[in-house]
Short mmCIF file of C-alpha atoms in Angstrom, two decimals:
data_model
loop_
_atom_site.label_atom_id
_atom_site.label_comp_id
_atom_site.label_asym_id
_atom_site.label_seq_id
_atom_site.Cartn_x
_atom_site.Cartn_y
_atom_site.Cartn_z
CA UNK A 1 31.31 -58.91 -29.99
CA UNK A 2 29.37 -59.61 -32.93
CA UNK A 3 30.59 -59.02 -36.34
CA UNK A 4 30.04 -59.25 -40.12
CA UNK A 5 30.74 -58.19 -43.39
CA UNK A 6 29.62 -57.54 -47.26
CA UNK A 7 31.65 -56.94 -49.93
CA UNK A 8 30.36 -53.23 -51.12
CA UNK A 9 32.00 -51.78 -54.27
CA UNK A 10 31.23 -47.99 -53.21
CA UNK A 11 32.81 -48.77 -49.62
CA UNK A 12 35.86 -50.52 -51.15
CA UNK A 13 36.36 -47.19 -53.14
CA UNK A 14 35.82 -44.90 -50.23
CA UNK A 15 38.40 -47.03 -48.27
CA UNK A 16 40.67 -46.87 -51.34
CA UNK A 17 40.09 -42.61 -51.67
CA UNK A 18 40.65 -42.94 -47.86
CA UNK A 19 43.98 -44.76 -47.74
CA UNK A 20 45.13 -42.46 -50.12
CA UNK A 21 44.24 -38.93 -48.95
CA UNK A 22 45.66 -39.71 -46.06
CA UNK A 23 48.58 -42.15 -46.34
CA UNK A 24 50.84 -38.83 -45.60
CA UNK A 25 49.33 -39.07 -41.50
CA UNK A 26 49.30 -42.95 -41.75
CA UNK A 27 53.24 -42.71 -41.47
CA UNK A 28 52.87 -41.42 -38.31
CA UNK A 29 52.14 -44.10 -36.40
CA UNK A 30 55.16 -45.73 -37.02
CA UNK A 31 53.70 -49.00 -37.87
CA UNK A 32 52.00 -49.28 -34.77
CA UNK A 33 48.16 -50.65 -35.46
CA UNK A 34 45.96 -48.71 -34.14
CA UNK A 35 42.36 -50.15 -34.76
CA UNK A 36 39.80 -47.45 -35.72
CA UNK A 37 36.62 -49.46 -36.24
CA UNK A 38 34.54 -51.16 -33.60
CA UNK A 39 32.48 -54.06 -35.08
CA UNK A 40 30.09 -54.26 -32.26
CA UNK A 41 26.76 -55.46 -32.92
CA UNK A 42 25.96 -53.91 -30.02
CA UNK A 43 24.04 -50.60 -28.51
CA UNK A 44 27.36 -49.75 -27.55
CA UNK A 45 29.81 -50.17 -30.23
CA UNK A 46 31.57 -47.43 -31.90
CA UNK A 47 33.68 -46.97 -34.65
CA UNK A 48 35.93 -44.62 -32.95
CA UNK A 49 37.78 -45.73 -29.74
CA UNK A 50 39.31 -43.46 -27.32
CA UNK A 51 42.48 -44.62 -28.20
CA UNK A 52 41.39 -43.50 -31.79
CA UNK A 53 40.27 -40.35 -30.77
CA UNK A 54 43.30 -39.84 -28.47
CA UNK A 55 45.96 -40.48 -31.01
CA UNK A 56 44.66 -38.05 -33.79
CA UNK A 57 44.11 -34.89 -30.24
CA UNK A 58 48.27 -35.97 -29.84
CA UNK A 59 48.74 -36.03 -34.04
CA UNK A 60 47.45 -31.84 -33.71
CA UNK A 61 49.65 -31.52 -30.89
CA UNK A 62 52.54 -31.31 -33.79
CA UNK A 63 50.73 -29.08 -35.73
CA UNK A 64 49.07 -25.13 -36.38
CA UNK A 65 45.76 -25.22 -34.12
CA UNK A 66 43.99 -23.77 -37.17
CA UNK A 67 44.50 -26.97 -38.86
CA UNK A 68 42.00 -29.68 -39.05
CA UNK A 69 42.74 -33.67 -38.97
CA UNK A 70 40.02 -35.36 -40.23
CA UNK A 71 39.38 -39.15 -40.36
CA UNK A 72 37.41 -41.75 -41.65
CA UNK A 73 36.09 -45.12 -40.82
CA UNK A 74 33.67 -47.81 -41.73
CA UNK A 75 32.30 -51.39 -40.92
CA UNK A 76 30.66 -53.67 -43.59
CA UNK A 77 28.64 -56.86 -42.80
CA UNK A 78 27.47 -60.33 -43.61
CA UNK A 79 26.18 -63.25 -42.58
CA UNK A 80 25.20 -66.72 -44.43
CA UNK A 81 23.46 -68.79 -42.33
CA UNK A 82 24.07 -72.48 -42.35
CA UNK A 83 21.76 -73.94 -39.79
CA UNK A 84 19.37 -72.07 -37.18
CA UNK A 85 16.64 -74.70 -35.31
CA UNK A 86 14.67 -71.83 -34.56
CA UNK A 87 14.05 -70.79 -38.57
CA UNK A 88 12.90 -72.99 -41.24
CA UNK A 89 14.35 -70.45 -43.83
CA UNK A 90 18.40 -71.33 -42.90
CA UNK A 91 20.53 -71.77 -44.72
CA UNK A 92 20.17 -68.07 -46.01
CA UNK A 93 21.80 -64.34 -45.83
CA UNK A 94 21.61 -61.77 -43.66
CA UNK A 95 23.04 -57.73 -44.34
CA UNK A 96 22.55 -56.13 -41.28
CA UNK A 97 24.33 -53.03 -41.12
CA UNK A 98 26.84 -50.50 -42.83
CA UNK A 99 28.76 -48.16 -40.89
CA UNK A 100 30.52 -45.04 -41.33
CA UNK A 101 31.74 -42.02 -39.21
CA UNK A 102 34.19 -39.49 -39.32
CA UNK A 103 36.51 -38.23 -36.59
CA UNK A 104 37.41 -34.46 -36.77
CA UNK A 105 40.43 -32.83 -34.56
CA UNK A 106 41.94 -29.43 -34.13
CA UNK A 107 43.49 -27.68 -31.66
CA UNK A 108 41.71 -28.73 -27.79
CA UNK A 109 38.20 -29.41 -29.98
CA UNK A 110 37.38 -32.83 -32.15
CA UNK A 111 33.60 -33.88 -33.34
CA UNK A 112 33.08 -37.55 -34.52
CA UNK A 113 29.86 -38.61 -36.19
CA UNK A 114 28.74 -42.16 -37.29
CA UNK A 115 25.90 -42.96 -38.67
CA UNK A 116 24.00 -46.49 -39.60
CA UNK A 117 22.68 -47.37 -43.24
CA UNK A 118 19.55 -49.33 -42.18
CA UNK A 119 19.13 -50.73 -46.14
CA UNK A 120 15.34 -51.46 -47.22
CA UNK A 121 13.17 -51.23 -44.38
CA UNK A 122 9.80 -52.75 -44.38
CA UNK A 123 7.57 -51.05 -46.39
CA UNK A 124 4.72 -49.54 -44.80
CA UNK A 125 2.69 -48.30 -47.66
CA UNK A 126 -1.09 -49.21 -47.65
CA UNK A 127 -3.25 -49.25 -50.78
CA UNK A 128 -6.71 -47.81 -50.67
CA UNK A 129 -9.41 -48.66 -53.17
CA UNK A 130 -12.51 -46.43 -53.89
CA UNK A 131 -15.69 -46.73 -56.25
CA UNK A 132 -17.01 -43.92 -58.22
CA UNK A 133 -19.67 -44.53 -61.47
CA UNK A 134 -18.33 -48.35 -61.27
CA UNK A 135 -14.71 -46.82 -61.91
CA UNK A 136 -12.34 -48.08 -59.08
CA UNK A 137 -9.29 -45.65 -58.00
CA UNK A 138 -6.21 -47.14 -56.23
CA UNK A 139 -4.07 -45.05 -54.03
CA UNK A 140 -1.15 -45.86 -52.58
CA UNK A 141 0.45 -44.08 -49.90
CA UNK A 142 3.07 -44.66 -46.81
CA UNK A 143 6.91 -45.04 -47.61
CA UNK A 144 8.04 -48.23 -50.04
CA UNK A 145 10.68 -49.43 -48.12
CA UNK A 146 13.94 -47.63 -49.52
CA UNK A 147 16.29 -47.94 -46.01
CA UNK A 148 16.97 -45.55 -43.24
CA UNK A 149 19.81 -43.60 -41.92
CA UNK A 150 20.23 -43.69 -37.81
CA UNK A 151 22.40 -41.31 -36.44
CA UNK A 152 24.73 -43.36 -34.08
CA UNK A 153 26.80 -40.54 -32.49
CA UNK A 154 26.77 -36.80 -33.23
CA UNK A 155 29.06 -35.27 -30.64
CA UNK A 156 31.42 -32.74 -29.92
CA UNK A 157 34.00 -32.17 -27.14
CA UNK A 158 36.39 -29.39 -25.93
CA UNK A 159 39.50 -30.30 -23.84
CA UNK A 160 38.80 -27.48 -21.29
CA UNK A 161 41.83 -27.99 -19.11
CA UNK A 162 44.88 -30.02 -19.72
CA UNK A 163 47.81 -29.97 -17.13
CA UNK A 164 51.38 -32.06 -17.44
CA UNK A 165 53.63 -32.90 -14.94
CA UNK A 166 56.63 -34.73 -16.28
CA UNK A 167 54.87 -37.61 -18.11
CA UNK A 168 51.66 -37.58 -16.33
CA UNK A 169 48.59 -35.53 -18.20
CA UNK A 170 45.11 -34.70 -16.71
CA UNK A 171 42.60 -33.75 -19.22
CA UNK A 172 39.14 -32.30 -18.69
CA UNK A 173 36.40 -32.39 -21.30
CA UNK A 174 32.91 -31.75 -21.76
CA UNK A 175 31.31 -33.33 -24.69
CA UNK A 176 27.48 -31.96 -25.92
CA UNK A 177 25.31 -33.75 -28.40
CA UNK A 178 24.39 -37.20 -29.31
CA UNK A 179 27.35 -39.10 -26.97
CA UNK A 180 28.38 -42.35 -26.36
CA UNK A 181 29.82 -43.02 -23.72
CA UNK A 182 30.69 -46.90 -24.19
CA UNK A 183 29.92 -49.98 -21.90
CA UNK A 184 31.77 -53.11 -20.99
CA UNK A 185 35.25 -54.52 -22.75
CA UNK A 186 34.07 -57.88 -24.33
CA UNK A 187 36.10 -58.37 -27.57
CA UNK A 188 37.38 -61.40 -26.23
CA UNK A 189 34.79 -63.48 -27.48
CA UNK A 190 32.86 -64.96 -30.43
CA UNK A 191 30.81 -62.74 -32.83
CA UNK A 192 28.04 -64.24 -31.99
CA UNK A 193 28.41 -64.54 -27.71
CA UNK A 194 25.78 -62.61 -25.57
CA UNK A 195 27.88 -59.60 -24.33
CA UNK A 196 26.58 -56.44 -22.61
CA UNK A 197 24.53 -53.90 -24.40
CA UNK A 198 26.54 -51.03 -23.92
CA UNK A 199 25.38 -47.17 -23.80
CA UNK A 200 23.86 -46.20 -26.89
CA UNK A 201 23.48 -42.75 -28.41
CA UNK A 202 22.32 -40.70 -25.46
CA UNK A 203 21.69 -36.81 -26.16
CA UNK A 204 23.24 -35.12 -23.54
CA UNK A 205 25.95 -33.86 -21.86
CA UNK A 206 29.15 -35.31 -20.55
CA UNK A 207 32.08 -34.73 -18.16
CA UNK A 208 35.10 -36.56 -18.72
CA UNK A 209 38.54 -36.90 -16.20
CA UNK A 210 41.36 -38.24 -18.16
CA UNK A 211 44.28 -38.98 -16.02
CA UNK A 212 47.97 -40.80 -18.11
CA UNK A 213 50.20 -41.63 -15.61
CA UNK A 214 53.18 -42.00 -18.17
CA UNK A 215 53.26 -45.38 -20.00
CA UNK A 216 52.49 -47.35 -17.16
CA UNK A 217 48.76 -46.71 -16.41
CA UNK A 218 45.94 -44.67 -17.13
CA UNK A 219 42.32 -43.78 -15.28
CA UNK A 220 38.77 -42.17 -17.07
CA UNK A 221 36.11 -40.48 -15.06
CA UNK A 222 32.90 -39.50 -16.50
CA UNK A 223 29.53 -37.88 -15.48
CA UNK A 224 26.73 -36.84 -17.64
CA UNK A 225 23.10 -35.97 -17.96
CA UNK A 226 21.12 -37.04 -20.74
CA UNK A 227 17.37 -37.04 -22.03
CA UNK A 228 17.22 -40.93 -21.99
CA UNK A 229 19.01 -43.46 -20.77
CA UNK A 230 19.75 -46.78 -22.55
CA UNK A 231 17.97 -49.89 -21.13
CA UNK A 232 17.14 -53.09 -22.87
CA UNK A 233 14.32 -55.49 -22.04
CA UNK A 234 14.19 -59.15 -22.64
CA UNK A 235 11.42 -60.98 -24.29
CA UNK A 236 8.64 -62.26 -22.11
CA UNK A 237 7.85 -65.86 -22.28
CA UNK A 238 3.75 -66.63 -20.79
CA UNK A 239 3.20 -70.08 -19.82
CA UNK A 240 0.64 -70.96 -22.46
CA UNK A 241 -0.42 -69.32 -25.59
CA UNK A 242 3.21 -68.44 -26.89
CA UNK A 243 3.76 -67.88 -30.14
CA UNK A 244 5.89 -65.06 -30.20
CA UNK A 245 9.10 -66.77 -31.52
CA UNK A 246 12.12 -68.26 -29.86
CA UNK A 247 15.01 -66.09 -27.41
CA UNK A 248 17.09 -65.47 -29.45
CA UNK A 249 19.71 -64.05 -27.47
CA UNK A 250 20.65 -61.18 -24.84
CA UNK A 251 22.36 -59.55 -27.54
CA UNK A 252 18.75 -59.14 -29.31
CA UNK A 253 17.08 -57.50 -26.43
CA UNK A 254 14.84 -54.40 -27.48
CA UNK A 255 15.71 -50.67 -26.33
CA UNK A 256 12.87 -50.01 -23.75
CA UNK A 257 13.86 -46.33 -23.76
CA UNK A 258 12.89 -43.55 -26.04
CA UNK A 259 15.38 -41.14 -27.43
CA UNK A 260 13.57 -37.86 -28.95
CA UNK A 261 13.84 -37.10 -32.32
CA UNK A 262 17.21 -35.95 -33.84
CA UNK A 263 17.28 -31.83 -34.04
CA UNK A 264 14.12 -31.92 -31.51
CA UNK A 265 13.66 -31.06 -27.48
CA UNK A 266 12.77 -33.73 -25.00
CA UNK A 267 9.50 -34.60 -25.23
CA UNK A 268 9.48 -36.19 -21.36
CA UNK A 269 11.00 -33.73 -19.27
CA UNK A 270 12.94 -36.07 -17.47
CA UNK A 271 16.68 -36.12 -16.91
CA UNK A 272 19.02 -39.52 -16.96
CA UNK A 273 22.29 -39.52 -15.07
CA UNK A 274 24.96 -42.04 -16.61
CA UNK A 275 28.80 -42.55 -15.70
CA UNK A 276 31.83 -44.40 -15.75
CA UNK A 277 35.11 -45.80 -14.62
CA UNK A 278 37.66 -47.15 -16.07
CA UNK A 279 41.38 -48.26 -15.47
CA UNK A 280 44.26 -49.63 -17.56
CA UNK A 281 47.28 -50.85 -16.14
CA UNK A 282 50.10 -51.91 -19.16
CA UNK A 283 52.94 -54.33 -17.67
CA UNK A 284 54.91 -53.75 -21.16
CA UNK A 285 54.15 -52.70 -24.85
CA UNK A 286 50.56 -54.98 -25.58
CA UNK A 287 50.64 -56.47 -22.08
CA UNK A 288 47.70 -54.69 -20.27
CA UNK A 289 44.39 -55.37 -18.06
CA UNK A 290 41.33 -53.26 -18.22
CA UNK A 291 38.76 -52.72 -16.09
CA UNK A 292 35.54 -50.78 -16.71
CA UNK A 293 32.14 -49.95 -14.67
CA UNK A 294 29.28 -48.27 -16.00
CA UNK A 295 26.20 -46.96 -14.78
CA UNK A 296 23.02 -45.09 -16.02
CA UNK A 297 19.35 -44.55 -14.44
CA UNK A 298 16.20 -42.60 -14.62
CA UNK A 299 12.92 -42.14 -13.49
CA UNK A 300 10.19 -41.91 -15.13
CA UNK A 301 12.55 -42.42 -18.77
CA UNK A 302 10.24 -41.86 -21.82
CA UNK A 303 9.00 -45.38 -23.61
CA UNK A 304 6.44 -44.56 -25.75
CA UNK A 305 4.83 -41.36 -27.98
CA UNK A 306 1.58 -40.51 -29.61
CA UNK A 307 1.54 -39.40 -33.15
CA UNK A 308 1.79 -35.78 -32.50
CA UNK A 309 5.32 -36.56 -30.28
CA UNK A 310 4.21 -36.24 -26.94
CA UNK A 311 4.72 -38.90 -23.94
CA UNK A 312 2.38 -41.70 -23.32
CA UNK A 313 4.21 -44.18 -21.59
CA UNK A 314 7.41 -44.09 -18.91
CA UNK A 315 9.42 -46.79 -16.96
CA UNK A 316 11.93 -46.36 -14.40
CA UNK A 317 15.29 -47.73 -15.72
CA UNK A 318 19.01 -48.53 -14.23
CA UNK A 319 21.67 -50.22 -16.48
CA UNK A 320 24.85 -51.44 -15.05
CA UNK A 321 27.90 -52.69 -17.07
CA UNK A 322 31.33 -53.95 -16.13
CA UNK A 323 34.33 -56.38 -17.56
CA UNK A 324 38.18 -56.76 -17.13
CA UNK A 325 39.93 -57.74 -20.13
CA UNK A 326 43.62 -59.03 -19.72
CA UNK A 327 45.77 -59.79 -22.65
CA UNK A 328 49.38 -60.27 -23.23
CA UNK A 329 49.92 -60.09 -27.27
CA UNK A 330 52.97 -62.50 -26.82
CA UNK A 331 50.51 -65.27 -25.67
CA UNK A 332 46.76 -64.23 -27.61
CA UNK A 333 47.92 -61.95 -30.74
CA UNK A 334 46.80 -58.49 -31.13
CA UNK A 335 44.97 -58.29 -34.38
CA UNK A 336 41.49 -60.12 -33.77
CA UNK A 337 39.39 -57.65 -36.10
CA UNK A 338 35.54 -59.67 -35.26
CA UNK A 339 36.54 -61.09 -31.61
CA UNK A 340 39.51 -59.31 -30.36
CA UNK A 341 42.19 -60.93 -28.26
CA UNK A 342 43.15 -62.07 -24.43
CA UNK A 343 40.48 -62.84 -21.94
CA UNK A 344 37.58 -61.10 -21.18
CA UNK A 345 34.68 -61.16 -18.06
CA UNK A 346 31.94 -58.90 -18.03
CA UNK A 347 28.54 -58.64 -15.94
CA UNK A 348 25.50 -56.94 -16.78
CA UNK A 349 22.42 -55.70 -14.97
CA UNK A 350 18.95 -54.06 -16.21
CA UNK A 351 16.40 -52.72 -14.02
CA UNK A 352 13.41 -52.13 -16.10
CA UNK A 353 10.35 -50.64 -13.84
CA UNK A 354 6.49 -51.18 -14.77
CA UNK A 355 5.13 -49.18 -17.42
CA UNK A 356 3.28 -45.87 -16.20
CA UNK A 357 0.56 -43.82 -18.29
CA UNK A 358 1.68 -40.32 -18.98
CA UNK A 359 -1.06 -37.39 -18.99
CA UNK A 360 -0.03 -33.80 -19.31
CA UNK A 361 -0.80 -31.60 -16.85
CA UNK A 362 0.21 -27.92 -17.35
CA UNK A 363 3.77 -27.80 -17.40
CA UNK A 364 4.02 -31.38 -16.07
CA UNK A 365 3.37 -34.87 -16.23
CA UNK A 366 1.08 -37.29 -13.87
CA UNK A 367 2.51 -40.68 -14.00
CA UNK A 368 0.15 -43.73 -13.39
CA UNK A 369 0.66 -47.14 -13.42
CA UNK A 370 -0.43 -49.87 -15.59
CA UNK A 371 -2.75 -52.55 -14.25
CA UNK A 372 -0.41 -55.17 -15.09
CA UNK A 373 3.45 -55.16 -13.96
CA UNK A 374 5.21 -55.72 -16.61
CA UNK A 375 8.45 -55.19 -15.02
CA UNK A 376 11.92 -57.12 -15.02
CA UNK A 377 15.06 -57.64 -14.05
CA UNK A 378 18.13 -59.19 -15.93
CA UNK A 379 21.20 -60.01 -15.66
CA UNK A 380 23.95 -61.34 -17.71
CA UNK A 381 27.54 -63.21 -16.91
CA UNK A 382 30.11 -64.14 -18.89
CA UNK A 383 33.70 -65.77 -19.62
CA UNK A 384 35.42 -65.47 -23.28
CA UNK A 385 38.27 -66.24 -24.66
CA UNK A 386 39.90 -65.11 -28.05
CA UNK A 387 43.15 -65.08 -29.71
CA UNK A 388 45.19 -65.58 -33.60
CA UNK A 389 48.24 -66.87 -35.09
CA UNK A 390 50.44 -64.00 -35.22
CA UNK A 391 53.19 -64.68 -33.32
CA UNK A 392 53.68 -68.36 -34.54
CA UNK A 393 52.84 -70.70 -38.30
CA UNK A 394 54.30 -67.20 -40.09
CA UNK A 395 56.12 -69.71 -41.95
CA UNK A 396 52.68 -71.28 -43.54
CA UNK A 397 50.96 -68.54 -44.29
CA UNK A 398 50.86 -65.24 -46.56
CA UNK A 399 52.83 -62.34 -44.90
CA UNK A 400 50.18 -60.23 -42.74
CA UNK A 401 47.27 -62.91 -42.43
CA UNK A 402 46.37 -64.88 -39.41
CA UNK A 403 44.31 -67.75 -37.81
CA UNK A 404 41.40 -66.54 -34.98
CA UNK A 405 39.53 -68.71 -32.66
CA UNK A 406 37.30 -67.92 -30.10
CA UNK A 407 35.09 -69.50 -27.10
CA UNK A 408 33.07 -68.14 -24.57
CA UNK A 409 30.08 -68.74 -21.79
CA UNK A 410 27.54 -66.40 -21.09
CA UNK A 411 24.75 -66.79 -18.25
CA UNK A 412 21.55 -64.91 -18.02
CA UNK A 413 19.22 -64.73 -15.68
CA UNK A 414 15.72 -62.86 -16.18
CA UNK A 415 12.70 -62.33 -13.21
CA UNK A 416 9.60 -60.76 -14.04
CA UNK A 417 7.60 -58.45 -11.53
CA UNK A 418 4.32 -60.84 -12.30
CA UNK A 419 4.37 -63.94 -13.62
CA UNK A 420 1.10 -62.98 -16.03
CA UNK A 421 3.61 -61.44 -18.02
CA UNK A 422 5.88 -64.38 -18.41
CA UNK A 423 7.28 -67.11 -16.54
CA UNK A 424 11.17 -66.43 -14.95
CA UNK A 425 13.59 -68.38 -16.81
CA UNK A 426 17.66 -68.99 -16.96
CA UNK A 427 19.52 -69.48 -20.35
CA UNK A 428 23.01 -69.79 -21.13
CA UNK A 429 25.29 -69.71 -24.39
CA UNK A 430 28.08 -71.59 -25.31
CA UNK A 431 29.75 -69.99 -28.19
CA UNK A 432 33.18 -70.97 -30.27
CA UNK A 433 34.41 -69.28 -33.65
CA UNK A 434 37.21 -70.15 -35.96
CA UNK A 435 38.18 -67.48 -38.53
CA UNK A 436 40.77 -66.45 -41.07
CA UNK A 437 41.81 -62.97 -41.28
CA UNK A 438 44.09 -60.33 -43.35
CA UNK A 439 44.65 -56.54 -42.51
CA UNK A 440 41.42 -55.66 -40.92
CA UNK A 441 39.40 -58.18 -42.75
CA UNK A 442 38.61 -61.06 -41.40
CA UNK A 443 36.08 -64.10 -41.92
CA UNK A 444 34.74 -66.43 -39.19
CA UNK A 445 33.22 -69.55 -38.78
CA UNK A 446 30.41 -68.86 -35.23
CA UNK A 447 28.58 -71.73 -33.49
CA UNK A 448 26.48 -71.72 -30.95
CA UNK A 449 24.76 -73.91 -28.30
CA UNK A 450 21.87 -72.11 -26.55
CA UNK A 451 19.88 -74.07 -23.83
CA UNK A 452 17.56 -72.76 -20.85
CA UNK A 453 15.29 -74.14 -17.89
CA UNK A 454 11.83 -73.63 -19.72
CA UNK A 455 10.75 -73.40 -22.99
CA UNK A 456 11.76 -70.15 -24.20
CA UNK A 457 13.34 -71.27 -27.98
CA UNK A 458 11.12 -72.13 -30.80
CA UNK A 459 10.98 -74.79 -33.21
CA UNK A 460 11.56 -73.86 -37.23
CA UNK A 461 7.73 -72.93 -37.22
CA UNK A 462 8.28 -70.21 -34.96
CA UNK A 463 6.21 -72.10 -32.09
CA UNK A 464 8.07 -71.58 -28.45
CA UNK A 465 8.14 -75.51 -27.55
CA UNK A 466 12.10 -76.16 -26.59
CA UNK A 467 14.48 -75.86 -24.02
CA UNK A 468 17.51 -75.75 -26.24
CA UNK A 469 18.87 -74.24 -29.89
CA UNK A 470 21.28 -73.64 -31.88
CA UNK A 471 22.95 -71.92 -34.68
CA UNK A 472 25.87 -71.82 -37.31
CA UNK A 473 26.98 -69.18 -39.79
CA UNK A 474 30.19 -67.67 -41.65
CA UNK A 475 30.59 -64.14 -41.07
CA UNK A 476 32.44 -61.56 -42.33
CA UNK A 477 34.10 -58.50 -41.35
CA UNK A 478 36.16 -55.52 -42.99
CA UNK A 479 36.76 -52.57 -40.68
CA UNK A 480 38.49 -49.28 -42.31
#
């Protein structure tokens, strides 16, 4: 899991306005933590768990169905970059992201939303120069860069059937809008560790079989369709003639797939299928394993669009995720905010298919393909390990703060359907992290050691030229 943080005064006060409004449904939880805020750097991450979202549907259990339990939660984050030997620019700083969402319950319905705070984007404005009696007229025109909001998740869900027996409860619910659905368990590990992707915002809907067997176990069953399904592609490395820039990591991999507007149709007319499993089995109070499988595909999922919105390009796509995460809290801790705690596995697979030129045709679509295949298939494997200081050295330090540390490996393989497009090549990661943390704040030390079996990482002038890299940086990370 990747993580960081920046020190924002307007998110410190909504935290602040936050802790206060609703301190009166914080004393609920009977000091139990309950962690609302996901600092995933990936597709996948959410600031809402299901545990989250479960624990506020039991919270209106206690109370009139016309009432309304609302929640909110955030993620700020840094980096400053110490060393990178694929940039010439390190040491520097990086913002990447600022997240916030807002979890609403009542009765058998609750909505979340979350949305991402992009900062400045590039500017694309263009000037334009003309001549007229020797006067010359500027114009400028295009946007200047001011930031970007991306809706993350937009969904709601209705509990359509619940039945109890004793202390076992089945729940049924269908969820419509922009869902996520989740992907593999991998906060045992570094920020910085290649972990799977995870299932993005997909608009859609979704089926969802929620079986609690008392305290002892629990097992999730979803089904959904959706106009896109997530897929990521890796970068392709030629032979000669590379200048593209260094891998820099699985975790970077681009979204091949094209979601549609927010508020608009599907511009493809094709339909994705995605679902899951996934199993908990708890031995005692913070003594548990997990284990999770995911899958998604589509044919014919939309890649590209023309100006005027309609479908130019399509790939056939299949992304598979699983991991099993064991921890015992005695042993690792339980209050990892960036990399979590216990140990984690987790496997990932993308099947991207060659790109195919779309041409409307009435109603329909005719699908050709490209004259080169540009088509891949990757996978990723990996190992972590992360745990902190809570149960032992309470003597040393402040009441409430903790010691993290982290390692993990991670394994990735990546075949291309023709080797124009870019040679095959194998890289793995070897990550560690040592942090300090408070609350749900915590800071981090990440390093990493990246090597591969061809030259796929750069040199500090961006020139593709090594078979190795690496990387150091303090990050930070305050989840309310």
């Amino acid at each position: 899991m990747k993580r960081s943080v920046i020190h924002c005064m307007a998110i410190s006060a909504l935290a602040v306005a936050g802790n206060s409004a609703f301190a009166e449904e914080n004393k609920s939880t009977e000091n139990k933590e309950i962690k609302v805020a996901d600092a995933s750097n990936t597709t996948g991450g959410t600031l809402f768990s299901q545990e989250q979202i479960d624990f506020l549907k039991k919270e209106m259990q206690k109370k009139d169905v016309t009432e309304n339990k609302i929640a909110f939660a955030g993620l700020v984050q840094l980096n400053a970059n110490f060393n990178d030997s694929q940039r010439s620019s390190a040491p520097d700083f990086s913002a990447s992201k600022v997240r916030l969402g807002v979890n609403v319950s009542g009765g058998i319905a609750s909505g979340q939303v979350e949305v991402q705070l992009a900062g400045n984007k590039s500017s694309t404005q263009t000037v334009s120069s003309t001549t007229s009696n020797g006067q010359t007229t500027q114009v400028t025109s295009g946007d200047n860069g001011n930031g970007e909001v991306t809706i993350r998740r937009a969904q709601l869900n209705l509990d359509v059937l619940t039945l109890k027996a004793d202390q076992n409860v089945f729940t049924t619910t269908i969820s419509l809008g922009g869902i996520r659905i989740g992907g593999g368990d991998t906060t045992a590990a570094p920020d910085t560790t290649w972990t799977p992707t995870g299932y993005g915002r997909q608009d859609g809907a979704y089926l969802k079989q929620a079986m609690v067997f008392g305290k002892s176990a629990n097992i999730e069953l979803g089904v959904g369709g959706f106009n896109n399904i997530i897929a990521v592609t890796n970068n392709p490395y030629p032979s000669t003639n590379n200048q593209s820039g260094g891998y820099t990591g699985w975790g970077d991999a681009t979204t091949t797939t094209k979601q549609a507007n927010w508020g608009n149709n599907s511009f493809s007319q094709s339909m994705g299928i995605a679902g899951h499993l996934a199993a908990t089995v708890n031995f005692e109070e913070d003594h548990f394993v997990k284990a999770k499988a995911y899958i998604g595909s589509q044919g014919n999922a939309p890649t590209d669009q023309d100006s005027n919105g309609n479908l130019t390009k399509a790939k056939d796509v299949t992304h598979i995720e699983a991991s099993l995460l064991y921890n015992n809290a005695a042993v690792f801790g339980g209050k990892g905010v960036i990399s979590g705690n216990g140990v984690s596995a987790w496997y990932e697979n993308e099947n991207i298919g060659r790109t195919k030129t779309a041409a409307k045709s009435g109603s329909d679509f005719n699908y050709t393909n490209t004259a080169t295949d540009d088509s891949q298939n990757a996978t990723l494997a990996g190992l972590g390990i992360a745990a902190d200081s809570s149960n032992y050295l309470t003597g040393m330090l402040q009441k409430g703060d903790f010691i993290t540390y982290a390692i993990s490996y991670a394994m990735a393989n990546i075949t291309f359907g023709s080797k124009t497009t870019s040679q095959d090549y194998n890289a793995s990661q070897f990550a560690a992290s040592v942090g300090y943390g408070v609350n749900t704040f915590e800071t981090a030390v990440n390093f990493e050691f990246n090597s591969a079996d061809t030259n796929i990482y750069a040199d500090t002038n961006g020139v593709v030229n090594k078979k190795s890299s690496t990387k150091t940086y303090l990050t930070m990370a305050y989840a309310f």
